[in-house]
C-alpha atoms as a PDB file:
ATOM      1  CA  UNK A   1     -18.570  33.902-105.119  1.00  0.00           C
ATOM      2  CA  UNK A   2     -15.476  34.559-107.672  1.00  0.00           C
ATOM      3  CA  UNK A   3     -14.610  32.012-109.866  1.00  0.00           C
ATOM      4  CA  UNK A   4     -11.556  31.667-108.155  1.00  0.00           C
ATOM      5  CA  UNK A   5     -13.390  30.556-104.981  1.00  0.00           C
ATOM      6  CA  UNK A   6     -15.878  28.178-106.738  1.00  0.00           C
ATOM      7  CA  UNK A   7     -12.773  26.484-108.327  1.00  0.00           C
ATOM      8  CA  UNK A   8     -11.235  25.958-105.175  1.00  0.00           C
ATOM      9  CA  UNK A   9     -15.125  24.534-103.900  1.00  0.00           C
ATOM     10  CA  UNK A  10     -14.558  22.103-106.707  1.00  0.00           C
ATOM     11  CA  UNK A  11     -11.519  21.149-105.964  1.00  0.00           C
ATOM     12  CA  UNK A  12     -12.657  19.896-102.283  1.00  0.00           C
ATOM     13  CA  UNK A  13     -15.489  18.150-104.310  1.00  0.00           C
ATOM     14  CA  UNK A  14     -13.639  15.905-106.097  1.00  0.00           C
ATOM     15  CA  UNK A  15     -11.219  15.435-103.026  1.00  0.00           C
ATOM     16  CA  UNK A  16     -14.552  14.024-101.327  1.00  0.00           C
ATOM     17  CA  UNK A  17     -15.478  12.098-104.304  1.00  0.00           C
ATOM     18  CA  UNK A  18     -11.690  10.909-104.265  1.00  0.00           C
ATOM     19  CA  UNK A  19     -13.147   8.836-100.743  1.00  0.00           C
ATOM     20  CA  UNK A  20     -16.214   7.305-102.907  1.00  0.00           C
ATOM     21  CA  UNK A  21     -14.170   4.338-104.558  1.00  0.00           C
ATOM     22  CA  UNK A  22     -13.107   3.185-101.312  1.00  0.00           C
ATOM     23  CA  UNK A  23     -16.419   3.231 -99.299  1.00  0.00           C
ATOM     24  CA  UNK A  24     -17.976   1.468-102.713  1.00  0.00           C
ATOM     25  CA  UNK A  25     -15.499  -0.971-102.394  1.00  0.00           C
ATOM     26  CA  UNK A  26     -15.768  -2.411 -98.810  1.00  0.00           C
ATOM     27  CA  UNK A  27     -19.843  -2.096 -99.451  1.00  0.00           C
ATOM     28  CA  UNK A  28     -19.609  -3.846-102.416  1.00  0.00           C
ATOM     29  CA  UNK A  29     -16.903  -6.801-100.813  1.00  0.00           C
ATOM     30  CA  UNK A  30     -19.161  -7.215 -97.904  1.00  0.00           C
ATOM     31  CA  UNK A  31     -21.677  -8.386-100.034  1.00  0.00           C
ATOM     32  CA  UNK A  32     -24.570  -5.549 -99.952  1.00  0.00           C
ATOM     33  CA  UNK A  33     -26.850  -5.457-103.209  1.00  0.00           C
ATOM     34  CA  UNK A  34     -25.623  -2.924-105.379  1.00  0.00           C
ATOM     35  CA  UNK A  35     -28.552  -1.078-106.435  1.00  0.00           C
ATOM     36  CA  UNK A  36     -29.358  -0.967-102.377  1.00  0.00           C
ATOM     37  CA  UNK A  37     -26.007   0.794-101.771  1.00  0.00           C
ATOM     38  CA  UNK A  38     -26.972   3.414-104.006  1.00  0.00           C
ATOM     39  CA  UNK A  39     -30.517   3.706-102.888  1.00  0.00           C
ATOM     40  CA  UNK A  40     -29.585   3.965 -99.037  1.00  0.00           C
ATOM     41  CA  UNK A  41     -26.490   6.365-100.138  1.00  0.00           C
ATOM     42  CA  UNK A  42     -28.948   8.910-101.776  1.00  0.00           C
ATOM     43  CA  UNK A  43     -32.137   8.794 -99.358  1.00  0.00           C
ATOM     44  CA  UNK A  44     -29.609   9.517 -95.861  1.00  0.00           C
ATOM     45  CA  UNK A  45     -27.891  12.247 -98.329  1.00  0.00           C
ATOM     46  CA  UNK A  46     -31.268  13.572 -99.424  1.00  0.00           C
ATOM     47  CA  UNK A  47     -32.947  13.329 -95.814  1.00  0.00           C
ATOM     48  CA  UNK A  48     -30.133  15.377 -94.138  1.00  0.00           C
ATOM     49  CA  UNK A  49     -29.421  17.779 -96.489  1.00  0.00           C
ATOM     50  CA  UNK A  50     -33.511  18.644 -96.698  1.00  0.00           C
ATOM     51  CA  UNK A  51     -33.517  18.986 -93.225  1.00  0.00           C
ATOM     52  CA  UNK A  52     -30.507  21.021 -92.724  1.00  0.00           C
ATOM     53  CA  UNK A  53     -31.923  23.812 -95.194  1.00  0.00           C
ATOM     54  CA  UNK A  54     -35.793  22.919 -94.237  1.00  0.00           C
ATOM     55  CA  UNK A  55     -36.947  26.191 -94.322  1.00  0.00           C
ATOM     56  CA  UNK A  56     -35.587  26.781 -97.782  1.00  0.00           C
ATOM     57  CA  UNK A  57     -36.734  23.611 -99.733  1.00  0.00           C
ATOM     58  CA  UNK A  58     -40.710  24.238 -98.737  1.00  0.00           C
ATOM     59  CA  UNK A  59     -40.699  26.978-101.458  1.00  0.00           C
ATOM     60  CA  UNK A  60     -40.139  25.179-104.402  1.00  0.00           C
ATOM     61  CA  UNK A  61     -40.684  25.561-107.907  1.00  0.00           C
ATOM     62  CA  UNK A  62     -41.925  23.582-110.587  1.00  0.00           C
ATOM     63  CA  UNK A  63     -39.166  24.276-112.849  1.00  0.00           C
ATOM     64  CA  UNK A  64     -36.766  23.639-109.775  1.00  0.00           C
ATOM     65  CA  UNK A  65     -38.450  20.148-110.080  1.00  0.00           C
ATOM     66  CA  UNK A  66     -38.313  19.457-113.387  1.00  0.00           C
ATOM     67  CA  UNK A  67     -34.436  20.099-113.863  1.00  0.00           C
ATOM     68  CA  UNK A  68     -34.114  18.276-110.609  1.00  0.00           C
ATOM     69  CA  UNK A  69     -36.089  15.162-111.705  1.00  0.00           C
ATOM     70  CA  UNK A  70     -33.673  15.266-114.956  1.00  0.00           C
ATOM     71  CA  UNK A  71     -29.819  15.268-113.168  1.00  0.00           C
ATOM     72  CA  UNK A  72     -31.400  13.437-110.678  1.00  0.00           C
ATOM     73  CA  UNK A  73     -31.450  10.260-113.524  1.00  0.00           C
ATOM     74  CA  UNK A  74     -28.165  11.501-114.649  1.00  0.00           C
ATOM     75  CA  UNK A  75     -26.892  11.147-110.950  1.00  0.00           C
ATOM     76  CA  UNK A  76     -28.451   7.866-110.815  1.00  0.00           C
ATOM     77  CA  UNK A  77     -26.544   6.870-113.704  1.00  0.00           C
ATOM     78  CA  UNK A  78     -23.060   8.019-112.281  1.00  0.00           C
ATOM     79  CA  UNK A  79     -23.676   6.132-108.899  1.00  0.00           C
ATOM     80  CA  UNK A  80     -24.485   2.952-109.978  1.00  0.00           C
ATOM     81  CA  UNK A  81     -21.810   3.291-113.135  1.00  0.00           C
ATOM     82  CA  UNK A  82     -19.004   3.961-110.919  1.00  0.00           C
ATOM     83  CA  UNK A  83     -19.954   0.742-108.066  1.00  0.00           C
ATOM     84  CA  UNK A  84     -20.295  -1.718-110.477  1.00  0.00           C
ATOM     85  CA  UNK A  85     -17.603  -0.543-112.429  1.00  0.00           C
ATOM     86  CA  UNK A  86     -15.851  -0.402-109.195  1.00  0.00           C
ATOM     87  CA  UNK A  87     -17.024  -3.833-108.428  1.00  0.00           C
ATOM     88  CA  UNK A  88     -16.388  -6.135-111.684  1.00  0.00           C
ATOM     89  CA  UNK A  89     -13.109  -4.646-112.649  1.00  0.00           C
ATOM     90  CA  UNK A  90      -9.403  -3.903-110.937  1.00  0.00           C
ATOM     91  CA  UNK A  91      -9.213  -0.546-109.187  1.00  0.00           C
ATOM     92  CA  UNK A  92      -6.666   1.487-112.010  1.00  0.00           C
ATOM     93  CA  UNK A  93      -8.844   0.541-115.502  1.00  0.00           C
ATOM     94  CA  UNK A  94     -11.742   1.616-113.256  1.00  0.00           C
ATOM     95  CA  UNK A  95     -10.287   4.802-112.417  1.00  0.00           C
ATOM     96  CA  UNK A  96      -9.498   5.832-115.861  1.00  0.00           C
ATOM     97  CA  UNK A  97     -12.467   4.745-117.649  1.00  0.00           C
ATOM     98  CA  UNK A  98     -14.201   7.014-114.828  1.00  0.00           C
ATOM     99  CA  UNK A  99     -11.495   9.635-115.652  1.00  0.00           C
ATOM    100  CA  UNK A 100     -12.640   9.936-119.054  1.00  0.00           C
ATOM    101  CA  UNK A 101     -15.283  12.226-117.953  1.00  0.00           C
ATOM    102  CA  UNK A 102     -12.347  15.361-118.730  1.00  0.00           C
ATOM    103  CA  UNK A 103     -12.037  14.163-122.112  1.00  0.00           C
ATOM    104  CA  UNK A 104     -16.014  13.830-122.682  1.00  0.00           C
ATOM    105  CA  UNK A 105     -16.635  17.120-120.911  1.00  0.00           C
ATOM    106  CA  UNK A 106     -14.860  19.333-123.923  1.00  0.00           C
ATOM    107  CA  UNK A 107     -16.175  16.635-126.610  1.00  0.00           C
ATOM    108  CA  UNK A 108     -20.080  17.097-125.834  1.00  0.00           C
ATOM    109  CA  UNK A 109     -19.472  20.809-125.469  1.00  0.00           C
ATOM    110  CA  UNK A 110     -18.373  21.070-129.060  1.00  0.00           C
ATOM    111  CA  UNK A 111     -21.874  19.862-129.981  1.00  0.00           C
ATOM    112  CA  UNK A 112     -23.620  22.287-127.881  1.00  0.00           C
ATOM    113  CA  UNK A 113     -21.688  25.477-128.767  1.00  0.00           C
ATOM    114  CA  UNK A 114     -20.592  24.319-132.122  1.00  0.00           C
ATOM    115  CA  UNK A 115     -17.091  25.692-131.671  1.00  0.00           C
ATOM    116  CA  UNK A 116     -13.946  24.286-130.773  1.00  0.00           C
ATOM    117  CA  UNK A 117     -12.702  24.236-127.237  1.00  0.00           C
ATOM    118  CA  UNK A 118     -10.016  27.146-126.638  1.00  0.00           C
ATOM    119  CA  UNK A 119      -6.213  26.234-127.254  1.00  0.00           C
ATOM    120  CA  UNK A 120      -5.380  25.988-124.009  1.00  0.00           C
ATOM    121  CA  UNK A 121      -7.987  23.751-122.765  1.00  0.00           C
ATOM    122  CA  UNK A 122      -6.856  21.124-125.606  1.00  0.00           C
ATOM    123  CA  UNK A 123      -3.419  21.050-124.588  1.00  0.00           C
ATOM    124  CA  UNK A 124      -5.060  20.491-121.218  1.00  0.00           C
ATOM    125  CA  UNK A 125      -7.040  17.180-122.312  1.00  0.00           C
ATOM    126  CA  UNK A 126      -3.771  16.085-124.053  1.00  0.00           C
ATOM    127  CA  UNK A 127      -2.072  16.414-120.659  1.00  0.00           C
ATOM    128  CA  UNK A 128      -4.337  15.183-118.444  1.00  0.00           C
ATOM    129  CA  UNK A 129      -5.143  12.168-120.756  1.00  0.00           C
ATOM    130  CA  UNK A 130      -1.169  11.199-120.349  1.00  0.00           C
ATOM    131  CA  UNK A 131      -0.912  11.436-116.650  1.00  0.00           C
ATOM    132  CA  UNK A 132      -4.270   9.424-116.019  1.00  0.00           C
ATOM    133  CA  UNK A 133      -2.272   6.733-118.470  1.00  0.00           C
ATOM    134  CA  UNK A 134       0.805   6.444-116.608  1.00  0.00           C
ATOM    135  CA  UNK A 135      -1.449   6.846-112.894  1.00  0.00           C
ATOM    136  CA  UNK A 136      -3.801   4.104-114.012  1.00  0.00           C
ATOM    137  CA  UNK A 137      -2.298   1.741-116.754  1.00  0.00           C
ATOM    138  CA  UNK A 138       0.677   0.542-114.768  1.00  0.00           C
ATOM    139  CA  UNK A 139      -1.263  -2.637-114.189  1.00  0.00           C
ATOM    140  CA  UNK A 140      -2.191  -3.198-118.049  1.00  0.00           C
ATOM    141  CA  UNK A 141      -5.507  -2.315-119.349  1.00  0.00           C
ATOM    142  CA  UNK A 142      -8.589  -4.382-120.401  1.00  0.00           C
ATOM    143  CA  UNK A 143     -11.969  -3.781-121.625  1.00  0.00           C
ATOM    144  CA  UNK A 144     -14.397  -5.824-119.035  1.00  0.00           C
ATOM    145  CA  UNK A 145     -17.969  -5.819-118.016  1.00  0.00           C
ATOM    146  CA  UNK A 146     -17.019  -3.568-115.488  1.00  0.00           C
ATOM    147  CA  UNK A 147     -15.393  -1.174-117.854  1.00  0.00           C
ATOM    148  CA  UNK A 148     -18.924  -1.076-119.624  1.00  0.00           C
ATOM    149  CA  UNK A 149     -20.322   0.107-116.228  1.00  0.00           C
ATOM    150  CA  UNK A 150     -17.500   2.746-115.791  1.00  0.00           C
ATOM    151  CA  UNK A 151     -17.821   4.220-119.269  1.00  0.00           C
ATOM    152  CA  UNK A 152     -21.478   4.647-119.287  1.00  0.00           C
ATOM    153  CA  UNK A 153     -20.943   6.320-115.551  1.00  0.00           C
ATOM    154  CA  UNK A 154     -18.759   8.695-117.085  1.00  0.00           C
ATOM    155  CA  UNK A 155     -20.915   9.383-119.834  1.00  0.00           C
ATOM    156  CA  UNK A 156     -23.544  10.559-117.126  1.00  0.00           C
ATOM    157  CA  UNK A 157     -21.023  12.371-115.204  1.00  0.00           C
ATOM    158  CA  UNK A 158     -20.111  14.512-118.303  1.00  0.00           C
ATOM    159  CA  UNK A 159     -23.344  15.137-119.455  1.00  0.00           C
ATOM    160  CA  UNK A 160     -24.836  15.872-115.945  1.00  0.00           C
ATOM    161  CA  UNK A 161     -21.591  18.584-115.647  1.00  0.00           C
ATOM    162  CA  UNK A 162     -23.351  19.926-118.766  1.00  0.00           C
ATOM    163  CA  UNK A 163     -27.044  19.552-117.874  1.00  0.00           C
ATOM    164  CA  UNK A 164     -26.398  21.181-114.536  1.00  0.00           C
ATOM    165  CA  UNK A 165     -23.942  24.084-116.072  1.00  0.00           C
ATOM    166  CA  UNK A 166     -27.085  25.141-117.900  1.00  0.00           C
ATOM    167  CA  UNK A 167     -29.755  24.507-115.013  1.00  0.00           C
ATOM    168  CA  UNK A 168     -27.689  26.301-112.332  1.00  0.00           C
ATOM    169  CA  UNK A 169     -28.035  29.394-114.048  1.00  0.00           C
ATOM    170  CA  UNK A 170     -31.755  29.532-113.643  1.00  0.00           C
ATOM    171  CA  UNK A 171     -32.887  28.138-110.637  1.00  0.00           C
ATOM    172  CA  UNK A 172     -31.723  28.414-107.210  1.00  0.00           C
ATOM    173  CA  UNK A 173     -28.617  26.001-106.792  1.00  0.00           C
ATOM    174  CA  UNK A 174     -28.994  24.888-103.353  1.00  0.00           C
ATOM    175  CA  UNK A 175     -32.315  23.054-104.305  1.00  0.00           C
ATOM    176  CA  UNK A 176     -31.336  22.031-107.982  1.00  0.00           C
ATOM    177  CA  UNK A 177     -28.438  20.068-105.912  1.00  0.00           C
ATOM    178  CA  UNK A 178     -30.650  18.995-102.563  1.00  0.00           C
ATOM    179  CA  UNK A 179     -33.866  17.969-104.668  1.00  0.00           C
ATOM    180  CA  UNK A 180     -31.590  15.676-107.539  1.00  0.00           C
ATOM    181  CA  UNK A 181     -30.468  13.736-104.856  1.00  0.00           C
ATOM    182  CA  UNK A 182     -34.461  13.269-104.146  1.00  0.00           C
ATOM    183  CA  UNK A 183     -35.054  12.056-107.491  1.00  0.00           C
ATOM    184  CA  UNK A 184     -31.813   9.982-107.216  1.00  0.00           C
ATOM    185  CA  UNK A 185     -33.555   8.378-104.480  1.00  0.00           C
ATOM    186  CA  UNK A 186     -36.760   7.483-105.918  1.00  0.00           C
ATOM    187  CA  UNK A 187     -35.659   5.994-109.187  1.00  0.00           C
ATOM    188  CA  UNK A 188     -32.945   3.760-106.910  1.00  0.00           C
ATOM    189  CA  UNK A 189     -35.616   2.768-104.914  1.00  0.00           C
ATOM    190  CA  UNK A 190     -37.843   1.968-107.403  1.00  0.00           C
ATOM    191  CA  UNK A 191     -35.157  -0.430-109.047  1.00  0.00           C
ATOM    192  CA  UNK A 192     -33.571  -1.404-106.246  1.00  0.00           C
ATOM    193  CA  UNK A 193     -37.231  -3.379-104.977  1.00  0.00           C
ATOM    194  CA  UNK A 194     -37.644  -4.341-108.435  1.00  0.00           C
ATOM    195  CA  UNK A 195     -34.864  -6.576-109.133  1.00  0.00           C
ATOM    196  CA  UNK A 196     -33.365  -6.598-105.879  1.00  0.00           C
ATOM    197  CA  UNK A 197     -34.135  -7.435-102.173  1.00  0.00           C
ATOM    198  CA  UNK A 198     -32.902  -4.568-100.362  1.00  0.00           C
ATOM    199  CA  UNK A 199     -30.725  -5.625 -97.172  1.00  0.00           C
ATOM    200  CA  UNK A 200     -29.534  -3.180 -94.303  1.00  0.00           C
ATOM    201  CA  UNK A 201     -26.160  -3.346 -93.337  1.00  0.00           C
ATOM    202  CA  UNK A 202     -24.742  -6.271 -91.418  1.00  0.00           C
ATOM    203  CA  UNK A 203     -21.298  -5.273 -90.681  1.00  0.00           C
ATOM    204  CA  UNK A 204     -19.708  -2.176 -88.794  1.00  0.00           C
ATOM    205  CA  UNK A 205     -17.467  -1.635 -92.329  1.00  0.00           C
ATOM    206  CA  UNK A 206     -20.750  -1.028 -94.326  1.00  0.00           C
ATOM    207  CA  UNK A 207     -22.423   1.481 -91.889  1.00  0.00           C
ATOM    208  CA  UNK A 208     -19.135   3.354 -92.212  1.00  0.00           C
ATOM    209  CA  UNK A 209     -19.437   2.942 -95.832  1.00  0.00           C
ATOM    210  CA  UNK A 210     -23.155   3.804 -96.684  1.00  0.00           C
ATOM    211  CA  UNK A 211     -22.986   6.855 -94.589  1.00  0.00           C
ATOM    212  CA  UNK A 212     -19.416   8.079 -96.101  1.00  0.00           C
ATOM    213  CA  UNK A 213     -20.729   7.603 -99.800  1.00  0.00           C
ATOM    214  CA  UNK A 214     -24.011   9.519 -97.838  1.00  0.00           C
ATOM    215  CA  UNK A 215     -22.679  12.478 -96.341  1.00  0.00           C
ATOM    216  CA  UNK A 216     -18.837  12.906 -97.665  1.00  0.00           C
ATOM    217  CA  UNK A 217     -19.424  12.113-101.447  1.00  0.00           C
ATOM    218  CA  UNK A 218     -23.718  12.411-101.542  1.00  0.00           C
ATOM    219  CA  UNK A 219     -24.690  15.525 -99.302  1.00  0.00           C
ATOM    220  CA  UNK A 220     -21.576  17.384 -99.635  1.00  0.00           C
ATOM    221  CA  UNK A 221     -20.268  16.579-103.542  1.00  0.00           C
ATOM    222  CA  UNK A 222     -23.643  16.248-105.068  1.00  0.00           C
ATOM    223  CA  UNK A 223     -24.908  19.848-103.641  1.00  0.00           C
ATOM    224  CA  UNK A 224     -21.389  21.914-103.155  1.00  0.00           C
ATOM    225  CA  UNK A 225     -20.760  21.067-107.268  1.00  0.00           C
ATOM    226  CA  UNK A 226     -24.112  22.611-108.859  1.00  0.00           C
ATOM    227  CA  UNK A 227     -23.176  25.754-106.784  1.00  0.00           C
ATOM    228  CA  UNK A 228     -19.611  26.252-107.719  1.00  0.00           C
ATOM    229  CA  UNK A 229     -20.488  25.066-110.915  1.00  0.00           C
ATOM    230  CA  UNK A 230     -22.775  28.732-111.231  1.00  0.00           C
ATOM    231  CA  UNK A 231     -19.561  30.916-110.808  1.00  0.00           C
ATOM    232  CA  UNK A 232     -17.577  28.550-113.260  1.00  0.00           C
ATOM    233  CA  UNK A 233     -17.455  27.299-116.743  1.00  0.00           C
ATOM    234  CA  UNK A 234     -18.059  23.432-117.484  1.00  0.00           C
ATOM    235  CA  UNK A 235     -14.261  22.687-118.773  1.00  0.00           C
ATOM    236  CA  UNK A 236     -13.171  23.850-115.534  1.00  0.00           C
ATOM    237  CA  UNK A 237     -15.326  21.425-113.749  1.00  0.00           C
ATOM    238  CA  UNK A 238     -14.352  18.182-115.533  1.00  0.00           C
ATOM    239  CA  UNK A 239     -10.456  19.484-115.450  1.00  0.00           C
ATOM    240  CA  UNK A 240     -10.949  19.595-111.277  1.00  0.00           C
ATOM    241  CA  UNK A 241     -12.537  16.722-111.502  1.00  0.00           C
ATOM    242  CA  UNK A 242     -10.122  14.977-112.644  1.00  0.00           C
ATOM    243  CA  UNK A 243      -7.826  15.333-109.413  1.00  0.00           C
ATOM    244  CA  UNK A 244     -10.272  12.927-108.143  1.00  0.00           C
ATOM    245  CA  UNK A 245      -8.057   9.468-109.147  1.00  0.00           C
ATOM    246  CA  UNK A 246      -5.127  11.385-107.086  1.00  0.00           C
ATOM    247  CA  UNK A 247      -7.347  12.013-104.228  1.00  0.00           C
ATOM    248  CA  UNK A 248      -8.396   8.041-104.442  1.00  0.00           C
ATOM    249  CA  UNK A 249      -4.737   6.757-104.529  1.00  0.00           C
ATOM    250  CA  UNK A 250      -3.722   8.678-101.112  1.00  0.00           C
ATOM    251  CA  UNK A 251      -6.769   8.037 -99.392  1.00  0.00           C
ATOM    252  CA  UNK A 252      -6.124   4.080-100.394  1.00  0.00           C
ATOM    253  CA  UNK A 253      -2.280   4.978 -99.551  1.00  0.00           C
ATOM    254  CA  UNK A 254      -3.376   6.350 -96.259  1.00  0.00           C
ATOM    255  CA  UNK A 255      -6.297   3.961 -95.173  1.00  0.00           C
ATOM    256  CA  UNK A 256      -4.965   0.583 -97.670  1.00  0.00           C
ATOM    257  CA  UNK A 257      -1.572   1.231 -97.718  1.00  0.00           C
ATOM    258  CA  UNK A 258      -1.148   0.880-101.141  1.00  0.00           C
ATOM    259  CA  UNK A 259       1.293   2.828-103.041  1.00  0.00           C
ATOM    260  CA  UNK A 260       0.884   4.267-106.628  1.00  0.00           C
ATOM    261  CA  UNK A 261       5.214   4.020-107.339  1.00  0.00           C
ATOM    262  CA  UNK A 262       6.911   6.174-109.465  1.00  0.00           C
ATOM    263  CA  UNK A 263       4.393   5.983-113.149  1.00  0.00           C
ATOM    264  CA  UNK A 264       1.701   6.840-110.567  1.00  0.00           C
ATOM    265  CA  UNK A 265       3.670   9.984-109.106  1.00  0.00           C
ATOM    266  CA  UNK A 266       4.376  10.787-112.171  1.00  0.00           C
ATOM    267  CA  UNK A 267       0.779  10.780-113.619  1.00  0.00           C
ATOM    268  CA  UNK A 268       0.004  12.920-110.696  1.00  0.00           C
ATOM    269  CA  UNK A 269       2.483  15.540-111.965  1.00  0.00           C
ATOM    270  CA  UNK A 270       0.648  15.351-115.273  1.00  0.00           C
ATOM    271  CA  UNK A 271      -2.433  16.020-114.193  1.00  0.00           C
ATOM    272  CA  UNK A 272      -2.070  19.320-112.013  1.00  0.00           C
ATOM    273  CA  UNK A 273      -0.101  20.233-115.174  1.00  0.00           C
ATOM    274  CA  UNK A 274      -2.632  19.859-117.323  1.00  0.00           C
ATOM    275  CA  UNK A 275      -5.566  21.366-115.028  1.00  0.00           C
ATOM    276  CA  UNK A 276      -3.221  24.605-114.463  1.00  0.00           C
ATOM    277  CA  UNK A 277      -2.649  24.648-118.328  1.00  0.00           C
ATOM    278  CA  UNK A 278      -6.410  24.130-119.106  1.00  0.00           C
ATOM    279  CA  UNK A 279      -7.205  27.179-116.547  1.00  0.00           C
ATOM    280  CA  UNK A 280      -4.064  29.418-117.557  1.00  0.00           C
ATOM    281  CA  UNK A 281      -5.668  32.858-118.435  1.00  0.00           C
ATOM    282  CA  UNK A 282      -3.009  35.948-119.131  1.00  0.00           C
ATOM    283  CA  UNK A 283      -4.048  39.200-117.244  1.00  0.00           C
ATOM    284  CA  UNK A 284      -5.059  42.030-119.698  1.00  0.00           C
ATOM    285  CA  UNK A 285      -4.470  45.651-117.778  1.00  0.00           C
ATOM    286  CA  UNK A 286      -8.010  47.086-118.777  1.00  0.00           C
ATOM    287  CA  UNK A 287      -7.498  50.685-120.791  1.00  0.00           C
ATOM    288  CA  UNK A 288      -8.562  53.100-118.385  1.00  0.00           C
ATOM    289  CA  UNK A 289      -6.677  52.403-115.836  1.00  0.00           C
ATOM    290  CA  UNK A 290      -3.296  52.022-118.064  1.00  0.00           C
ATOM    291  CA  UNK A 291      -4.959  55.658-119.377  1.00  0.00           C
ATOM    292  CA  UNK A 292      -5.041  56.650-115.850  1.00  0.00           C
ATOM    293  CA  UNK A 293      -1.742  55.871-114.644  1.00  0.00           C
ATOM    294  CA  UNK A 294       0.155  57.769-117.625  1.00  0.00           C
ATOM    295  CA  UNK A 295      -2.132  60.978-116.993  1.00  0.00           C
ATOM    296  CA  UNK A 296      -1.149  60.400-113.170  1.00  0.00           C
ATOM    297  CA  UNK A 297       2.436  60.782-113.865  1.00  0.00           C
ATOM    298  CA  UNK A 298       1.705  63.178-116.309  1.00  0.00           C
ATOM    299  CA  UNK A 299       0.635  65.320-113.712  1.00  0.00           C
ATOM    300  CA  UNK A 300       3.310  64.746-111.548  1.00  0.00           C
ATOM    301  CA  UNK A 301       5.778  65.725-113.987  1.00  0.00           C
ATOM    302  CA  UNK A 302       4.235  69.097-114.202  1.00  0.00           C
END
């Protein structure tokens, strides 16, 4: 896989990711338990993706299950950040808080490479930072309990970008991504019988829901992003990520009929300007072959 190709993977990862807020939403307004949304989200993900590649996840190693074990808490973190940040706040402060991941992403890696992140890529946070104002702040912003919830979610997302940047790199990515959401489910189930009482779905809306957030954003996100994440640097993941609040504001155009009006279209703008700033690399014609193509016509001319 080219880097090209596992940038375009991650782009149809955040565009199913994009469909997360509103499954979360009609879960969480039909009154489901919110730690039993993210267990039953992760353990349908986890069941169907194990048995879809059965013959692969029997061979597992311990090291596989370590790092697995670790993003899987991460993962837990970013579920259960984003639905009750989802749930105790309005949709846009949500969205950025969330959104803040692409700013955190270059941030953390400064402390783990001890360098600065390249020009272009800080130009590309500057951008993207605007547009996710004017597509999310048109409605004022506030810091709520529910902004609490996104910010720490997006803390996890960023550092599980990170976490699984590094671990892709030495296990085999198809199980780093099926086992995590294993762990995921464990530690939600754990909590979720601790200070819950887990409740199936009651309404035709929340089936729909639980198994979109399972398969679309679970099975498909959680496992397609560790494995373009191998061909691809970590920058490049949070900038595609980003797209995601664009993918959530047609899906709620399309399904919701709600309409972002012209600061949201506008943010939009911002954003793709900023991810194709942040990826912008000039082509350098390697020696040789410039060396080759003068003796070529050298040897024409005679």
């Amino acid at each position: 896989m080219t880097q090209k190709q596992a940038n375009l993977l991650l782009i149809t990862v955040s565009m199913a990711w994009g469909t997360s807020y509103l499954f979360m939403k009609v879960a969480a307004d039909d009154g489901m338990p919110s730690f039993t949304i993210v267990a039953m989200r992760s353990i349908i993900a986890f069941i169907f993706m194990w048995l879809l590649f059965a013959k692969k996840m029997v061979r597992v190693s311990w090291q596989t299950i370590k790092y697995s074990a670790i993003v899987g808490a991460l993962l837990y973190g970013v579920f259960l950040g984003l639905l009750l940040g989802t749930k105790y706040t309005d949709a846009s402060t949500a969205g950025f808080l969330t959104s803040t991941t692409v700013v955190l992403v270059p941030i953390l890696q400064i402390f783990l490479t001890k360098r600065l992140p390249a020009k272009q890529i800080m130009i590309g946070v500057v951008v993207v930072m605007m547009g996710l104002a004017f597509l999310t702040l048109k409605d004022g912003f506030s810091i709520q309990l529910g902004a609490i919830y996104c910010l720490i979610g997006a803390l996890c997302y960023a550092i599980h970008i990170l976490v699984t940047n590094q671990f892709a790199r030495k296990v085999d990515v198809l199980q780093l991504g099926i086992y995590q959401l294993g762990f995921c489910s464990l530690y939600a189930i754990i909590i979720a019988f601790t200070f819950e009482t887990p409740a199936l779905p009651t309404t035709s809306g929340s089936w729909i829901s639980i198994l979109g957030l399972a398969f679309i954003c679970s099975a498909y996100g959680f496992v397609m992003q560790p494995i373009a994440q191998k061909y691809t640097t970590p920058e490049n993941t949070g900038f595609f990520f980003s797209l995601e609040p664009i993918f959530s504001a047609f899906f709620a155009f399309l399904f919701l009929q709600e309409v972002m009006g012209m600061t949201g279209y506008i943010g939009a703008v911002f954003i793709m300007l900023g991810v194709t700033i942040a990826n912008y690399q000039k082509k350098v014609k390697e020696p040789r072959v410039a060396y080759r193509k003068i003796a070529l016509k050298e040897k024409i001319v005679k």
